[in-house]
Each structure stands twice: as structure tokens, then as C-alpha cells.
Amino acid sequence: MSNDPESTDSEPTFFNHTFEETTLPKESAYAVWIKLSLSVLLFASITIILIKSNLTPNQPGVITQFQVMISVYLTMNFKKLGTLIAIVINGFQGLISLTALVVYSNPNALAGVIFSVSSIIIIFIISTCMACLSKNMEEVLIKNTKLASLNEKLAMAHNEMEQQNELLMAYNRIIKENEKKLSYQAFFDTLTELPNRNVLINRMDMLITSPENENLSFGVVFMDLDNFKEVNDTLGHHIGDLLLKDVAVKLKRVIHPDDLLGRLGGDEFALIIKRPLEKEAILAYMEKLELSLMKDIVIENKELSVSASFGFAIYPQDGHSSTELLKCADGAMYKAKNHKKLTIDL
């Protein structure tokens, strides 16, 4: 037989209901035994009255109803032990009636036999119903306990899911922020916040290859700060970075809105002039850029004077690709740097 409390092998019957347990009601054993003794004594007294007294034919039927009530009382209030006692006393009374019927040929004893058998049947029915009811209540209690446990697990799972969702949302925010940073770093210089070398080259390639710009001419200006290495070596890279940021701010203030200024790397900048300009106009434009850098810059209580060398190339006269244009403008810039001596005064 399975040890599972829900096993179908333990169907409620009178016998397992009566003899498997001896649990008494939740009160003192002394009080229980007093009630049991009084009930048995009252039942026996009624039996003696039925035997000894000369009763009218209708009186025994009325009196035996009290015995039925005593039997029901024992069965319902004292569970297994009460049921067993009720069966014993009714069986004993039935045995007395059967003896009177067989031995003494007393026809009135037949009613006593029938009464005892009927009482025992009633006790069986009540006991079985109580066993079924008790088992059903236990099953309901077990199911309620399991349901409560399941609800608790569901609540815990729901809380865990909410926590996981919050973590997932936090991870998604971090991923999106990192994607934005990576996207920004892919197109912009993080120090000066100017477009980087890739953006400048892609923009030149687009201007060159776009069918709409087939007859378009544009210029590329290459800028290099003079003696920037001395700043890094003398004052440190921190001051050099701050200087580059300040130079970027000054250049952005004077460039045309249609032009694109970017940082190629180190102390090198490039400007794409997307407007058709003559060389003289470009030279004037570069002088304007150079003048914007002439004003002394104060960085952490250090006054710096900065200058730059410029070179330019024009598409398509000086090159047919971004690489050729940058190379040409870079060469022009170095020619300008070699023909003048501009220093950074500390």
C-alpha cells in the first residue's frame, strides 16, 4: 500500500475509520471517559427497563429512541472509540433479545433484535459518512495547502520575473548607452567632439562618387598646429588635450555653416569646403582660420600662443580621390610649414 496520503488504496470504510485510529476529542481524557461511562450506563439502564418493566406495546418503541440517540451521540462525538462502544452495546442488547427469542420463545424480543440490527446499521452509515466527510475535508485541506504553496511560488516567481525584467531593462539601457557611445566614437572624435577621420574621408568619397555632384568642385584644407609636440613634452598631455579642445572651439566659430570641420588625429585638422571657391577665396578663408588662433589661450593659469600651418587641395584639379586630396593638401601644408617659423610661446 502506498504511503501517499492521497493514495486511492485508503478508501474510507467503517473498519479503517473505526480501528485504525483511537483519537479522542480535544478535551481531557477524564472528562471523555466520564461522558462515555454515563452514556453506556444510561443505555444499559434503558435496556434493563425494557426487560424488567411491564410496558404497553407502544412504550418500548418510544423508549428505544433514546437508545438510538445515545448511539448517534457516541458515534458523532467520540469518533472511533464512540463508534466501537455504540456497536458493542447495541450488539450486546441484540444478543439479549435474540436469547429471549430463541430460548424463551418471547415474540416481543423480535422487535429488540430488529432494533439492535437497525441501530448497528445506522451506526455503520453515520460512521462511514463521517469517514468520507473527514477524508474529503482532509483532501480539501491538502489541496488548499498545496494551492497556497503554489500561489506563494507563483508570487515568488512573479517577483523574480519582475526583478529579471528590471535587470533586463537596466541591461538594455546600458547596451543602448554603449551603442550610442560606440556609434558616437565611430563618427566623432571624443576629445574635440568634431567628426573624425572616417567621416571626413566618407564625405569626400560621397562628394566624388555621387552622380548629382558630377560637376561639383570642392576644396580640402589641411591644418597642423606648429610645435604642438613641445606643449605635450613641456606641460604634459593633459594641457595638450585642453589646447586641442580650445583650438576646435575657435575654428568652429569661424567656419562656414555648409563646410565640415574634423580632426584627422593628433594635432591635425581638416576642413572640407563644399562650396565652389577660387584659390584666392580659399587663401583668404585660411587666413581667417589662422587669425582665429592668434589670440593667446589661457589654460590652467598658463598663457599659450598658438599658430598653425595650412595647406589645401581642390577637387578634381589636385586629386580624384579622398586619399589623393588629403595627400596633396598635406604636402602643401608641409611646404608652408617649412617656409615660415612659427612657434608656441610658453
Coordinates of C-alpha atoms in Angstrom, one line a residue:
M1 CA 0.0 0.0 0.0
S2 CA 1.3 3.5 -0.9
N3 CA 2.4 5.8 1.8
D4 CA 0.9 8.7 -0.1
P5 CA -1.9 10.4 1.9
E6 CA -3.8 10.8 -1.3
S7 CA -3.5 7.1 -2.3
T8 CA -6.7 5.6 -3.6
D9 CA -5.9 2.4 -1.6
S10 CA -7.1 4.0 1.6
E11 CA -10.8 4.4 0.8
P12 CA -12.9 5.4 3.9
T13 CA -14.6 2.4 5.3
F14 CA -16.2 1.7 8.6
F15 CA -13.4 -0.6 9.7
N16 CA -10.4 1.6 8.9
H17 CA -12.4 4.5 10.2
T18 CA -13.1 2.7 13.5
F19 CA -10.0 0.7 14.2
E20 CA -7.0 2.5 12.6
E21 CA -7.1 5.4 15.0
T22 CA -8.1 6.0 18.6
T23 CA -8.0 9.7 18.6
L24 CA -10.3 11.3 21.2
P25 CA -11.8 14.7 21.1
K26 CA -9.6 17.6 22.1
E27 CA -10.6 17.6 25.8
S28 CA -9.3 16.0 28.9
A29 CA -9.3 12.2 28.9
Y30 CA -11.0 12.2 32.3
A31 CA -14.0 14.2 31.0
V32 CA -14.2 12.0 28.0
W33 CA -14.4 8.8 30.0
I34 CA -17.0 10.2 32.3
K35 CA -19.2 11.0 29.3
L36 CA -18.6 7.6 27.8
S37 CA -19.4 5.9 31.1
L38 CA -22.6 7.9 31.6
S39 CA -23.8 7.1 28.1
V40 CA -23.2 3.4 28.5
L41 CA -24.8 3.4 31.9
L42 CA -27.9 5.2 30.5
F43 CA -28.1 2.8 27.6
A44 CA -27.8 -0.2 29.9
S45 CA -30.5 1.3 32.3
I46 CA -32.9 1.7 29.4
T47 CA -32.2 -2.0 28.4
I48 CA -33.0 -3.1 32.0
I49 CA -36.2 -1.1 31.9
L50 CA -37.2 -2.7 28.7
I51 CA -36.5 -6.2 30.1
K52 CA -37.9 -5.8 33.6
S53 CA -40.9 -3.5 33.2
N54 CA -44.3 -4.4 32.0
L55 CA -44.7 -1.8 29.3
T56 CA -47.6 -1.3 26.9
P57 CA -46.9 -2.3 23.3
N58 CA -46.2 1.4 22.2
Q59 CA -43.9 2.3 25.1
P60 CA -40.8 0.2 24.1
G61 CA -40.7 1.9 20.7
V62 CA -40.6 5.4 22.4
I63 CA -38.0 4.4 25.0
T64 CA -35.7 2.7 22.4
Q65 CA -35.5 6.1 20.6
F66 CA -33.4 7.3 23.5
Q67 CA -31.0 4.4 22.9
V68 CA -30.8 5.4 19.2
M69 CA -29.9 9.0 20.3
I70 CA -27.3 7.7 22.7
S71 CA -25.7 5.5 19.9
V72 CA -25.7 8.5 17.5
Y73 CA -24.2 10.7 20.2
L74 CA -21.4 8.3 20.9
T75 CA -20.7 7.8 17.2
M76 CA -20.6 11.5 16.3
N77 CA -18.9 12.9 19.4
F78 CA -16.3 10.3 20.2
K79 CA -15.4 9.3 16.7
K80 CA -13.7 5.8 16.5
L81 CA -13.9 4.9 20.2
G82 CA -17.5 6.1 20.5
T83 CA -18.5 4.1 17.3
L84 CA -16.9 1.0 18.7
I85 CA -18.7 1.3 22.0
A86 CA -22.1 2.0 20.3
I87 CA -21.7 -1.2 18.2
V88 CA -20.8 -3.2 21.3
I89 CA -23.7 -2.1 23.4
N90 CA -26.2 -2.4 20.6
G91 CA -24.8 -5.8 19.7
F92 CA -25.0 -6.9 23.4
Q93 CA -28.6 -5.7 23.6
G94 CA -29.4 -7.6 20.3
L95 CA -27.8 -10.7 21.7
I96 CA -30.0 -10.5 24.8
S97 CA -33.1 -10.0 22.6
L98 CA -32.1 -13.0 20.4
T99 CA -31.6 -15.2 23.5
A100 CA -35.1 -14.2 24.8
L101 CA -36.5 -15.0 21.4
V102 CA -34.8 -18.4 20.9
V103 CA -34.6 -19.7 24.5
Y104 CA -37.7 -18.3 26.0
S105 CA -39.7 -18.0 22.8
N106 CA -40.7 -14.5 23.6
P107 CA -42.2 -13.0 20.5
N108 CA -41.7 -9.4 21.8
A109 CA -38.0 -10.0 21.7
L110 CA -38.0 -10.0 17.9
A111 CA -38.5 -6.2 17.9
G112 CA -35.5 -5.9 20.1
V113 CA -33.4 -7.9 17.7
I114 CA -34.6 -5.8 14.8
F115 CA -33.9 -2.6 16.7
S116 CA -30.4 -3.7 17.6
V117 CA -29.6 -4.6 14.0
S118 CA -31.1 -1.4 12.7
S119 CA -29.1 0.6 15.2
I120 CA -25.9 -1.1 14.2
I121 CA -26.7 -0.4 10.5
I122 CA -27.4 3.3 11.3
I123 CA -24.1 3.5 13.2
F124 CA -22.3 2.0 10.2
I125 CA -23.9 4.5 7.9
I126 CA -23.1 7.5 10.2
S127 CA -19.6 6.3 10.7
T128 CA -18.9 5.8 7.0
C129 CA -20.4 9.2 6.2
M130 CA -18.2 10.8 8.8
A131 CA -15.2 9.0 7.4
C132 CA -16.0 10.2 3.9
L133 CA -16.6 13.7 5.2
S134 CA -13.4 13.7 7.2
K135 CA -11.4 12.4 4.2
N136 CA -13.0 15.0 1.9
M137 CA -12.1 17.7 4.4
E138 CA -8.5 16.4 4.6
E139 CA -8.3 16.3 0.8
V140 CA -9.7 19.9 0.6
L141 CA -7.2 21.0 3.3
I142 CA -4.3 19.3 1.5
K143 CA -5.4 20.9 -1.8
N144 CA -5.8 24.3 -0.1
T145 CA -2.3 23.9 1.4
K146 CA -0.9 22.9 -2.0
L147 CA -2.8 25.8 -3.6
A148 CA -1.4 28.2 -1.0
S149 CA 2.1 26.9 -1.6
L150 CA 1.6 27.1 -5.4
N151 CA 0.3 30.7 -5.0
E152 CA 3.3 31.5 -2.9
K153 CA 5.6 30.0 -5.5
L154 CA 3.8 31.9 -8.2
A155 CA 4.2 35.1 -6.3
M156 CA 7.9 34.4 -5.8
A157 CA 8.2 33.6 -9.5
H158 CA 6.4 36.8 -10.4
N159 CA 8.7 38.8 -8.1
E160 CA 11.7 37.1 -9.6
M161 CA 10.3 37.8 -13.1
E162 CA 9.8 41.4 -12.2
Q163 CA 13.4 41.6 -10.9
Q164 CA 14.6 39.9 -14.0
N165 CA 12.7 42.3 -16.1
E166 CA 14.1 45.2 -14.2
L167 CA 17.6 43.8 -14.7
L168 CA 16.9 43.2 -18.3
M169 CA 15.7 46.8 -18.7
A170 CA 18.8 48.0 -17.0
Y171 CA 21.0 45.9 -19.2
N172 CA 19.1 47.2 -22.3
R173 CA 19.6 50.8 -21.1
I174 CA 23.3 50.0 -20.6
I175 CA 23.5 48.4 -24.0
K176 CA 21.8 51.3 -25.7
E177 CA 24.0 53.8 -24.0
N178 CA 27.1 51.8 -25.0
E179 CA 25.7 51.6 -28.6
K180 CA 25.3 55.3 -28.6
K181 CA 28.8 55.7 -27.3
L182 CA 30.2 53.3 -29.8
S183 CA 28.2 54.9 -32.6
Y184 CA 29.4 58.3 -31.5
Q185 CA 33.0 57.1 -31.2
A186 CA 32.7 55.6 -34.7
F187 CA 31.9 59.0 -36.2
F188 CA 33.2 61.6 -33.8
D189 CA 36.5 62.5 -32.0
T190 CA 35.8 62.1 -28.3
L191 CA 38.2 64.8 -27.3
T192 CA 37.2 67.7 -29.6
E193 CA 33.7 66.4 -30.4
L194 CA 34.5 67.0 -34.1
P195 CA 33.8 64.5 -36.9
N196 CA 36.7 62.0 -37.1
R197 CA 38.9 60.9 -40.0
N198 CA 36.5 58.3 -41.2
V199 CA 33.6 60.8 -41.5
L200 CA 35.9 63.3 -43.4
I201 CA 37.0 60.6 -45.9
N202 CA 33.5 59.2 -46.3
R203 CA 32.2 62.7 -47.0
M204 CA 34.8 63.3 -49.6
D205 CA 34.2 59.9 -51.3
M206 CA 30.4 60.7 -51.3
L207 CA 31.0 64.1 -53.0
I208 CA 33.3 62.5 -55.5
T209 CA 31.1 59.5 -56.4
S210 CA 27.6 61.0 -56.2
P211 CA 26.1 61.4 -59.7
E212 CA 24.4 64.6 -58.5
N213 CA 27.9 66.1 -57.8
E214 CA 29.4 65.1 -61.1
N215 CA 30.4 68.7 -62.0
L216 CA 30.9 69.8 -58.4
S217 CA 34.2 71.2 -57.2
F218 CA 35.2 71.3 -53.6
G219 CA 38.3 72.1 -51.5
V220 CA 40.1 70.4 -48.7
V221 CA 42.1 72.4 -46.2
F222 CA 44.8 70.5 -44.1
M223 CA 45.7 72.2 -40.8
D224 CA 48.6 71.2 -38.4
L225 CA 49.4 73.0 -35.2
D226 CA 53.0 74.3 -35.0
N227 CA 55.3 72.9 -32.4
F228 CA 52.4 71.1 -30.6
K229 CA 54.9 68.4 -29.5
E230 CA 56.6 70.9 -27.3
V231 CA 53.4 71.5 -25.4
N232 CA 53.0 67.8 -24.7
D233 CA 56.6 67.4 -23.7
T234 CA 56.8 70.5 -21.6
L235 CA 53.4 70.8 -20.0
G236 CA 52.1 67.3 -20.4
H237 CA 49.4 65.6 -22.4
H238 CA 46.6 67.0 -20.2
I239 CA 47.4 70.5 -21.2
G240 CA 47.9 69.4 -24.8
D241 CA 44.4 67.9 -24.9
L242 CA 42.9 71.0 -23.4
L243 CA 44.7 73.0 -26.1
L244 CA 43.3 70.9 -28.9
K245 CA 39.7 71.3 -27.5
D246 CA 40.2 75.1 -27.4
V247 CA 41.5 75.1 -30.9
A248 CA 38.5 73.1 -32.1
V249 CA 36.1 75.6 -30.5
K250 CA 37.9 78.6 -32.1
L251 CA 37.9 77.0 -35.6
K252 CA 34.2 76.1 -35.3
R253 CA 33.3 79.7 -34.6
V254 CA 34.7 81.0 -38.0
I255 CA 33.9 78.2 -40.5
H256 CA 31.0 78.5 -42.9
P257 CA 27.8 76.6 -41.9
D258 CA 28.0 74.5 -45.1
D259 CA 31.6 73.4 -44.5
L260 CA 32.7 70.3 -42.5
L261 CA 35.5 70.6 -39.9
G262 CA 37.0 67.4 -38.5
R263 CA 40.0 66.1 -36.6
L264 CA 42.3 63.7 -38.5
G265 CA 44.3 62.8 -35.5
G266 CA 47.0 64.2 -33.2
D267 CA 47.2 67.9 -33.9
E268 CA 45.9 67.6 -37.5
F269 CA 42.6 69.0 -38.6
A270 CA 40.9 69.0 -42.0
L271 CA 38.2 71.3 -43.4
I272 CA 36.0 70.3 -46.4
I273 CA 34.8 73.3 -48.3
K274 CA 31.7 72.2 -50.1
R275 CA 31.2 75.5 -51.9
P276 CA 32.8 76.3 -55.2
L277 CA 35.6 78.8 -54.3
E278 CA 38.5 80.1 -56.2
K279 CA 42.0 79.7 -54.8
E280 CA 42.2 83.3 -53.7
A281 CA 39.0 82.9 -51.7
I282 CA 40.3 79.7 -50.2
L283 CA 43.5 81.5 -49.2
A284 CA 41.5 84.3 -47.6
Y285 CA 39.5 81.7 -45.8
M286 CA 42.6 80.0 -44.4
E287 CA 44.0 83.4 -43.2
K288 CA 40.7 83.9 -41.4
L289 CA 41.2 80.5 -39.7
E290 CA 44.8 81.3 -38.8
L291 CA 43.8 84.7 -37.3
S292 CA 41.2 82.9 -35.1
L293 CA 44.1 81.1 -33.5
M294 CA 46.4 84.1 -32.9
K295 CA 44.7 85.2 -29.7
D296 CA 46.5 83.8 -26.7
I297 CA 44.9 80.9 -24.9
V298 CA 44.9 80.6 -21.1
I299 CA 44.8 77.0 -19.8
E300 CA 45.2 76.4 -16.1
N301 CA 46.9 79.7 -15.5
K302 CA 49.3 79.1 -18.4
E303 CA 49.2 81.6 -21.3
L304 CA 49.8 79.9 -24.6
S305 CA 50.3 81.4 -28.0
V306 CA 49.3 79.0 -30.8
S307 CA 49.7 79.0 -34.6
A308 CA 49.1 76.6 -37.4
S309 CA 50.3 75.7 -40.9
F310 CA 47.7 75.3 -43.7
G311 CA 47.7 73.5 -47.0
F312 CA 44.8 73.0 -49.4
A313 CA 43.8 70.9 -52.5
I314 CA 40.9 71.3 -54.9
Y315 CA 38.9 68.6 -56.5
P316 CA 39.3 67.5 -59.3
Q317 CA 42.4 69.5 -60.2
D318 CA 44.6 68.2 -57.4
G319 CA 43.2 64.7 -57.0
H320 CA 40.4 62.3 -57.9
S321 CA 40.1 60.5 -54.6
S322 CA 40.0 61.4 -50.9
T323 CA 43.4 59.8 -50.4
E324 CA 44.9 61.9 -53.2
L325 CA 43.3 65.1 -52.0
L326 CA 44.5 64.6 -48.4
K327 CA 48.0 63.7 -49.6
C328 CA 48.1 66.8 -51.8
A329 CA 46.8 69.1 -49.1
D330 CA 49.2 67.5 -46.5
G331 CA 52.2 68.2 -48.9
A332 CA 51.1 71.8 -49.3
M333 CA 50.8 72.2 -45.6
Y334 CA 54.4 71.0 -45.0
K335 CA 55.7 73.3 -47.7
A336 CA 54.0 76.2 -45.8
K337 CA 55.5 75.0 -42.5
N338 CA 59.0 74.8 -44.0
H339 CA 58.8 78.3 -45.4
K340 CA 58.0 80.0 -42.1
K341 CA 59.0 79.8 -38.5
L342 CA 56.1 79.9 -36.1
T343 CA 56.5 78.8 -32.5
I344 CA 54.3 78.4 -29.5
D345 CA 55.5 80.7 -26.7
L346 CA 55.0 79.3 -23.2

